[in-house]
Structure formats: structure tokens, C-alpha cells
mmCIF file of C-alpha atoms in Angstrom:
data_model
loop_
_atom_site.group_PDB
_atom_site.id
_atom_site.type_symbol
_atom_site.label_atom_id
_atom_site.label_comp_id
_atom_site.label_asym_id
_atom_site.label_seq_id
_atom_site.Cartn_x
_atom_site.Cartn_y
_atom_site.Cartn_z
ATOM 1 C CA UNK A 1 13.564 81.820 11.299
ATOM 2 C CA UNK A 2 16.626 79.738 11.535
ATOM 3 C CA UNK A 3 19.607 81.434 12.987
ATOM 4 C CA UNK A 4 23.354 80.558 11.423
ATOM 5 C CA UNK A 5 26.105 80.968 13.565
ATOM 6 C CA UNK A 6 29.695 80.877 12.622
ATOM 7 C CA UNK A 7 32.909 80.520 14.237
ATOM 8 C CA UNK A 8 35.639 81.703 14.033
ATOM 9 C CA UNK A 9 34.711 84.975 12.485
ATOM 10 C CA UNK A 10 38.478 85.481 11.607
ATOM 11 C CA UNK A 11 40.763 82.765 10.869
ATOM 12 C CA UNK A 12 44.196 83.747 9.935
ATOM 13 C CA UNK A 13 46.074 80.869 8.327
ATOM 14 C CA UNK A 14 49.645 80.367 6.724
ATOM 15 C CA UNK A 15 49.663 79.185 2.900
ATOM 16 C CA UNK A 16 49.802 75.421 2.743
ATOM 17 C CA UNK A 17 47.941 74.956 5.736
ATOM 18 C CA UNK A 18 44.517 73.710 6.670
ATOM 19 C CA UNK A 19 41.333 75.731 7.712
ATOM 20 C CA UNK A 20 38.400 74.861 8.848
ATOM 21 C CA UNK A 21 35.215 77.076 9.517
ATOM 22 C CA UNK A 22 32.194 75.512 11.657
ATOM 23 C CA UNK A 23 28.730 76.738 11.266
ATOM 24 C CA UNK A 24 25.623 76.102 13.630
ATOM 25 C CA UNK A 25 22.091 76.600 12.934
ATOM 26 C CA UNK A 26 19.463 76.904 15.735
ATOM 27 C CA UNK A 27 17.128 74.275 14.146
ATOM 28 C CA UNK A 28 17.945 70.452 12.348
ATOM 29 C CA UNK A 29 18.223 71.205 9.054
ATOM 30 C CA UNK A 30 16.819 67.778 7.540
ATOM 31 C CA UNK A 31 14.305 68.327 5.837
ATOM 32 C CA UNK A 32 11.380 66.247 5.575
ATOM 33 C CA UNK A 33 12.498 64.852 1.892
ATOM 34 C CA UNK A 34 15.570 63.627 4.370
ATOM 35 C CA UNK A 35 17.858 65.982 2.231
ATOM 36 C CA UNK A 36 19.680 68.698 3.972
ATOM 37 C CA UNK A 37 19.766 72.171 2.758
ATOM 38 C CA UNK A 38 23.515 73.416 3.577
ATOM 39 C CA UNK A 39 25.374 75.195 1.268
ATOM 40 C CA UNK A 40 29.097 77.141 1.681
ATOM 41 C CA UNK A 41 29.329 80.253 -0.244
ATOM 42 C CA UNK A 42 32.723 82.089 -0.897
ATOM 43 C CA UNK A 43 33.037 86.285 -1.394
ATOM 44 C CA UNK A 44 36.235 86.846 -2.802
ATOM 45 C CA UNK A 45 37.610 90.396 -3.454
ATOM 46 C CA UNK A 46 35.728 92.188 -6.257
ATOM 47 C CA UNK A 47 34.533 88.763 -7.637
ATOM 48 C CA UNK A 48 30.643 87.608 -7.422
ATOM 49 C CA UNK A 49 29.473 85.505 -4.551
ATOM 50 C CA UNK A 50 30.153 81.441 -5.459
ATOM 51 C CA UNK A 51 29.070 78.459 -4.486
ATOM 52 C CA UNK A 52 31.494 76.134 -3.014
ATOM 53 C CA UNK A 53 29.660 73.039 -1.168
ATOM 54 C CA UNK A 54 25.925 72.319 -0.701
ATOM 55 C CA UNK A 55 23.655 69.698 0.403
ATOM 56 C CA UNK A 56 25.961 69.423 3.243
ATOM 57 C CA UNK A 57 29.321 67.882 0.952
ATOM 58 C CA UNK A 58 28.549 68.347 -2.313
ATOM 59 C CA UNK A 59 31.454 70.174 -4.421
ATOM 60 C CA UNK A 60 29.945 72.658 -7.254
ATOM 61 C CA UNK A 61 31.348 72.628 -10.551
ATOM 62 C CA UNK A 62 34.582 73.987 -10.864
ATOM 63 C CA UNK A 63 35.735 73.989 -7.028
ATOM 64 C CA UNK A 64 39.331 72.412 -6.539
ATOM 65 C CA UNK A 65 38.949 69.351 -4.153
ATOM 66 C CA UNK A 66 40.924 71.209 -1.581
ATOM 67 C CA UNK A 67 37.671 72.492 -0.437
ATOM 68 C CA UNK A 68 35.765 69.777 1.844
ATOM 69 C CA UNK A 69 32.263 69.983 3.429
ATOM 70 C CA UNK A 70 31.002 67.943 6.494
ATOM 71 C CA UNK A 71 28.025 67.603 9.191
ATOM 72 C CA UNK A 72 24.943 66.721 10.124
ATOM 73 C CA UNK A 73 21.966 68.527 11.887
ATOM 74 C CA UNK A 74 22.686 71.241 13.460
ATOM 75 C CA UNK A 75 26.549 71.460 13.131
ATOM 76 C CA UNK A 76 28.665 71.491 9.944
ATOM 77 C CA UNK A 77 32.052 72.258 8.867
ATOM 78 C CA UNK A 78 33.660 73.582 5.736
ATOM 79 C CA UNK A 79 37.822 72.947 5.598
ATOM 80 C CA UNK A 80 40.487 73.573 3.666
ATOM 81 C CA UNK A 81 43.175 71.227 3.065
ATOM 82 C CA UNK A 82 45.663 73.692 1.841
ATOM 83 C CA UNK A 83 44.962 76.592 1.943
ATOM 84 C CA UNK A 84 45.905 78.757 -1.271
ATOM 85 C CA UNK A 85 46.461 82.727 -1.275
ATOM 86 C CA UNK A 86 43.307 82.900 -4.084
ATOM 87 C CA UNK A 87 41.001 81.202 -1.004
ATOM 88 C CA UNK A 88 41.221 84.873 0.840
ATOM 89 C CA UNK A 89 37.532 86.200 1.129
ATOM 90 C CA UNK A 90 34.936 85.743 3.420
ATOM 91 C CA UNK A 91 32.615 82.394 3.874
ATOM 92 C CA UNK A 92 29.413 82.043 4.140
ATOM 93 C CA UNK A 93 27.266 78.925 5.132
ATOM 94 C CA UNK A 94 23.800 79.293 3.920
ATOM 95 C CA UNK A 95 20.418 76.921 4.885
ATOM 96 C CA UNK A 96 17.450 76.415 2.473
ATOM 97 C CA UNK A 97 15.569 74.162 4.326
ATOM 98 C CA UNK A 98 13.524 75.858 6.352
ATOM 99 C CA UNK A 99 12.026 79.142 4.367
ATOM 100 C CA UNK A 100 13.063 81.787 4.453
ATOM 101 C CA UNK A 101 16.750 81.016 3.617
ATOM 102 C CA UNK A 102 19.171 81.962 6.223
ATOM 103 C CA UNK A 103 22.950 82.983 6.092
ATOM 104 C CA UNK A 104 25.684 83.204 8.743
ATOM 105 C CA UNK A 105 27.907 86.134 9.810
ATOM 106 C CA UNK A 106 30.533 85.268 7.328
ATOM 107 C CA UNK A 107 34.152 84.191 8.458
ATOM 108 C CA UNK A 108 37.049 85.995 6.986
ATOM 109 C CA UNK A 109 39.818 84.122 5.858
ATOM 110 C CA UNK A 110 43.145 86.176 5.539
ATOM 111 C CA UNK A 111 46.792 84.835 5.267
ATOM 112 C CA UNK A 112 48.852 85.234 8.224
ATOM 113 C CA UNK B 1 28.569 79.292 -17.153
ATOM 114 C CA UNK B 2 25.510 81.366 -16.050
ATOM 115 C CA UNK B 3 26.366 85.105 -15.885
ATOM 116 C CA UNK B 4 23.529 87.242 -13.742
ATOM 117 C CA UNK B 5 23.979 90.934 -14.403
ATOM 118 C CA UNK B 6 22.209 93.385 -12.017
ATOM 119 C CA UNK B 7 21.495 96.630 -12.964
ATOM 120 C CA UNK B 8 19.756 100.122 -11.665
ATOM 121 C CA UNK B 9 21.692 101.050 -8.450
ATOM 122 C CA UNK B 10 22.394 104.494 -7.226
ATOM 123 C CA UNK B 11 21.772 107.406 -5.309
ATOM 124 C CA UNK B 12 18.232 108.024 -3.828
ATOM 125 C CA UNK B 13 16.675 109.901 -0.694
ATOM 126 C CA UNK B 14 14.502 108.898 1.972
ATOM 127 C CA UNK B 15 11.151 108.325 1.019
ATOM 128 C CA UNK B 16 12.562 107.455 -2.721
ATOM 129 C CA UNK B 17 11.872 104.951 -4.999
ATOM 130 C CA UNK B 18 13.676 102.644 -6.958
ATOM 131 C CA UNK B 19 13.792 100.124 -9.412
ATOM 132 C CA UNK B 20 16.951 97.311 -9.902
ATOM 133 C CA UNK B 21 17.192 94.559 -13.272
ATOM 134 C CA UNK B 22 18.833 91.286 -13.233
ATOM 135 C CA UNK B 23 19.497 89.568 -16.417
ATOM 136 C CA UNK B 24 20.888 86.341 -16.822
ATOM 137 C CA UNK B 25 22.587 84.800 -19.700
ATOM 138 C CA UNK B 26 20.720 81.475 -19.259
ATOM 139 C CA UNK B 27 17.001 81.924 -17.976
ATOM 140 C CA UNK B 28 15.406 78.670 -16.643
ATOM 141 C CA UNK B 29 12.672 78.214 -15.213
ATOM 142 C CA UNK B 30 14.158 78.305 -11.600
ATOM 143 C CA UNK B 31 13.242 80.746 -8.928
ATOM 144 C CA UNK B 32 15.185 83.656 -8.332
ATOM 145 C CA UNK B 33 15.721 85.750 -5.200
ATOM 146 C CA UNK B 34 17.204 89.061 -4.095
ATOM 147 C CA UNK B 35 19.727 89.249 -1.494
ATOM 148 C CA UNK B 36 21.566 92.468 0.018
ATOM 149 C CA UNK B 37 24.745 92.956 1.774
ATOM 150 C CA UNK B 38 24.314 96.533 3.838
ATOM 151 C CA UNK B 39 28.351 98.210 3.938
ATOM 152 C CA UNK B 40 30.917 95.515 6.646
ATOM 153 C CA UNK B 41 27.710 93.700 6.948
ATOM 154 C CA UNK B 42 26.501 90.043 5.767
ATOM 155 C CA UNK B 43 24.200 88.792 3.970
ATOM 156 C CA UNK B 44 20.082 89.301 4.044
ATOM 157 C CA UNK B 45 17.894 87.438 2.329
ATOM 158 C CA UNK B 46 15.588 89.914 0.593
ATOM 159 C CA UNK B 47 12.998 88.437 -1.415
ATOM 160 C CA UNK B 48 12.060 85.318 -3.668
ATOM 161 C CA UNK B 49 10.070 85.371 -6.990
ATOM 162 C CA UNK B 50 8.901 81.637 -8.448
ATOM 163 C CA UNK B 51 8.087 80.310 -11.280
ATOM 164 C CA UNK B 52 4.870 79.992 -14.159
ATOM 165 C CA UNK B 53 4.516 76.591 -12.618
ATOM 166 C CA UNK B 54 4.443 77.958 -8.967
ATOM 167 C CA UNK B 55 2.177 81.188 -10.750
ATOM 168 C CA UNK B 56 4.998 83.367 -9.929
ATOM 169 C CA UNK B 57 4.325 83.987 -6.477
ATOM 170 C CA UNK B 58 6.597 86.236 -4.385
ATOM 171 C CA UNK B 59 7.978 85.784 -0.888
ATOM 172 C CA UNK B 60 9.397 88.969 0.781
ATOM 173 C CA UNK B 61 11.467 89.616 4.128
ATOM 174 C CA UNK B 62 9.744 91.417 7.187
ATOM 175 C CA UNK B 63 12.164 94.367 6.713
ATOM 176 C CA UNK B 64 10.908 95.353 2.951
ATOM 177 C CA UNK B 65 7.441 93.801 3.154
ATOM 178 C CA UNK B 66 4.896 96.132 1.367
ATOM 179 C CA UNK B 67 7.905 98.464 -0.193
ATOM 180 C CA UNK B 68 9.011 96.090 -2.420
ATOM 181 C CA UNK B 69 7.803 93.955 -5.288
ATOM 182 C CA UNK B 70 9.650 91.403 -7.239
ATOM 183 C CA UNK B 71 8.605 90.859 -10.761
ATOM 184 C CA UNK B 72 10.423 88.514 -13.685
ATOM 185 C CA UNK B 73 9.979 88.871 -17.248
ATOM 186 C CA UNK B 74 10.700 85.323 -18.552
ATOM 187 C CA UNK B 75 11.113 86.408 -22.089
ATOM 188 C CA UNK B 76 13.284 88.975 -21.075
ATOM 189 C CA UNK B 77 15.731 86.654 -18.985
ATOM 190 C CA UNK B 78 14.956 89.228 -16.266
ATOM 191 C CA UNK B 79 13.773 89.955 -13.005
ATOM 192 C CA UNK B 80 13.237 92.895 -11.099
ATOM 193 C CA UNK B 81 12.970 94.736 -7.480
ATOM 194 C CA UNK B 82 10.874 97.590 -7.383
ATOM 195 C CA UNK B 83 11.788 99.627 -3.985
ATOM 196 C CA UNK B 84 9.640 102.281 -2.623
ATOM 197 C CA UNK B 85 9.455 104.102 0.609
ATOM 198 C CA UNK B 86 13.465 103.834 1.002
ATOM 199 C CA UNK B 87 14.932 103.881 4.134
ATOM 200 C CA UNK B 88 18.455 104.802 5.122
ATOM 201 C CA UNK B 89 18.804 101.060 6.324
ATOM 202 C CA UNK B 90 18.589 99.827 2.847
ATOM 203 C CA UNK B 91 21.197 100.934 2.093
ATOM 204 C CA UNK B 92 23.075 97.973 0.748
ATOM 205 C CA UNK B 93 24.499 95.890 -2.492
ATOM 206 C CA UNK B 94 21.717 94.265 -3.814
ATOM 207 C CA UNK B 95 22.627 91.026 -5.532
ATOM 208 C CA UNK B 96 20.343 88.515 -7.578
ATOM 209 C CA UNK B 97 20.705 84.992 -6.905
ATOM 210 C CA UNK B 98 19.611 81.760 -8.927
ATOM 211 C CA UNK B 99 17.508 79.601 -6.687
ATOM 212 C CA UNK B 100 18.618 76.018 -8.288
ATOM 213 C CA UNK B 101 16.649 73.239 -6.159
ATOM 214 C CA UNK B 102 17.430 74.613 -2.801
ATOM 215 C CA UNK B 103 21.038 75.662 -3.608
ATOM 216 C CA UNK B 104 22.243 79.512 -4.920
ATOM 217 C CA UNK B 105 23.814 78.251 -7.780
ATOM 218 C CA UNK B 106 24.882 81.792 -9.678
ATOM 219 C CA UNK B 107 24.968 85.025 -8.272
ATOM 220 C CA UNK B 108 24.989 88.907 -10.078
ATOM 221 C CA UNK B 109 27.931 91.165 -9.101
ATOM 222 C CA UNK B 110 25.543 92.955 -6.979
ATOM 223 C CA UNK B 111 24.286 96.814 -7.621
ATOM 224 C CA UNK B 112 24.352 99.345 -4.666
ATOM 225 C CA UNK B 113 21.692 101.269 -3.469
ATOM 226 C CA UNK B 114 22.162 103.848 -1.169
ATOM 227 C CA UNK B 115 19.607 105.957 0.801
ATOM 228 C CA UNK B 116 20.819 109.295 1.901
ATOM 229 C CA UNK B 117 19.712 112.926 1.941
#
């Protein structure tokens, strides 16, 4: 199985200011359609798990262009131009590339 | 928007059984998969369930293979987790996710489960 593996696992920022959360997976995650299977996933308070980014950059429906995702192979990154006191939760970059589907440790993100 | 409402959580001993729902507003014909989030934990991919065109064929983890069964009824704009042989490790929230070409589109709530005695 492919192993996910964020950093930082807590990132304290002040409003207005940028994050950025890098994830690493223990395999390429290209898959052999040439599409890669990277999502971002945000866990707010009480509120149902969301999709933010996938296939690497791809902003879901709904998700302020604040929220930016980059990479390639192994290594990706989600940031946050400015960050905005609703972003507080916990992020999650996901792979669906390789079955079974594989999730990192989660970051919390908590204003400073 | 696609609402997924899960359903059936609760209280159960070692050794118990247990059954959770997940109904969605919208129903396509996607797959759907179960994912659990055990208390200050992440999350842990559970188990996947496929479509009529894929014959409905199920995928489990290592963890809950043999204990637990994924079924969907289409018409119902459900699917389910039947749990059996509970362990105090699966203890958890248990959230139902819309697999929409290779992406978790939608997501339940989640329902928790918790094994005790």
C-alpha cells in the first residue's frame, strides 16, 4: 500500500497569511492513464469532510481560489494564500491511484 | 449539492454486530466506499462497493476483512456496512464517501460506532 506522509502536522498561522502543507507518498502516483490521483480534503469543526483540490490542482466546486494545489510524483503541496479564520480544521491529502486509496496523518491548521 | 446521510451508529460489545445506512440525495451510478476515523485519529479507508456495471463487487481493508460486508441498494439510494465480530479497535466514526472517478467527491457526516463492554 502507498504510504502518505504529511508535514507539518501543526501549522499555526496568523489571519491574512499564507500556509502551505506538503504531502509525500512512498510510490509515483501517475498512473498509467498518465493522470494523477491526488486529492486535498478539508475536516472542519462539526462540518462533513470536503473536497478541496484533486487530480493534483484541480479546485472542486465551490472552493474560494485562495486554496492552491501543486506537485508532481511523489511530492505535492496544498497552500493557502490568505489564510481565513473559516480555513481552521485539519487537511488531508488523499491518493487514488494505486488501490486501495490511501490518506495522510492530517495537518491541523489553527490561528496563531 | 449531494447530501450523504449515514445512519445506524451506537453502542455495541465485543463480539457484536452491527449494521450502518448511507443514503444519498443523488444516487449515481458511482462507487461508494466506507471510511472511519477511530477518536484523535485519521482517516482509514474501510471498504469499497462498485457498481451494476462492475457487478457490484466489494473491496475490503485487511483490518475488517471477513467481518464486514458492504451492500448498496440502488433503488434505495443506499448502501450499507454490515459489521460483525466487533472489536474494541473499531471503534471509530464511520463515514460514507462518493467514489467520483478517482476523487471523494461528497462525504456523510459520519456515524460512530463504538465497541465497549
Amino acid at each position: 500500500d502507498i504510504v502518505m506522509t504529511q508535514t507539518p502536522l501543526s501549522a499555526p498561522v496568523t489571519l491574512g497569511q499564507p500556509a502551505s502543507i506538503s504531502c509525500r507518498s512512498s510510490q509515483s502516483l501517475v498512473h498509467s492513464d498518465g493522470n494523477t490521483y491526488l486529492s486535498w480534503l478539508q475536516q472542519r469543526p462539526g462540518q462533513p469532510l470536503r473536497l478541496l483540490i484533486y487530480k493534483i490542482s484541480n479546485r472542486f466546486f465551490g472552493v474560494p481560489d485562495r486554496f492552491s494545489g501543486s506537485g508532481a510524483g511523489t511530492d505535492f503541496t496544498l497552500k493557502i494564500s490568505r489564510v481565513e479564520a473559516e480555513d481552521v480544521g485539519v487537511y488531508y491529502c488523499m491518493q487514488a491511484t494505486q488501490f486501495p486509496p490511501s490518506f495522510g496523518q492530517g495537518t491541523k491548521l489553527e490561528i496563531k | 449539492e449531494v447530501q450523504l446521510v449515514e445512519s445506524g451508529g451506537g453502542l455495541v460489545q465485543p463480539g457484536g454486530s452491527l449494521r450502518l445506512s448511507c443514503t444519498a440525495s443523488v444516487f449515481s451510478d458511482l462507487y461508494m466506499d466506507w471510511v472511519r476515523q477511530a477518536p484523535g485519529k485519521g482517516l482509514e479507508w474501510v471498504g469499497r462497493i462498485r457498481n451494476k456495471v462492475k457487478s457490484y463487487t466489494t473491496d475490503y481493508a485487511a483490518s475488517v476483512k471477513g467481518r464486514f460486508a458492504i451492500s448498496r441498494d440502488d433503488s434505495k439510494n443506499s448502501v450499507y456496512l454490515q459489521m460483525s465480530s466487533l472489536k474494541t479497535e473499531d471503534t471509530a466514526v464511520y463515514y460514507c464517501a462518493r467514489d467520483n472517478s478517482w476523487k471523494y467527491d461528497y462525504w456523510g457526516q459520519g456515524t460512530l460506532v463504538t465497541v465497549s463492554s
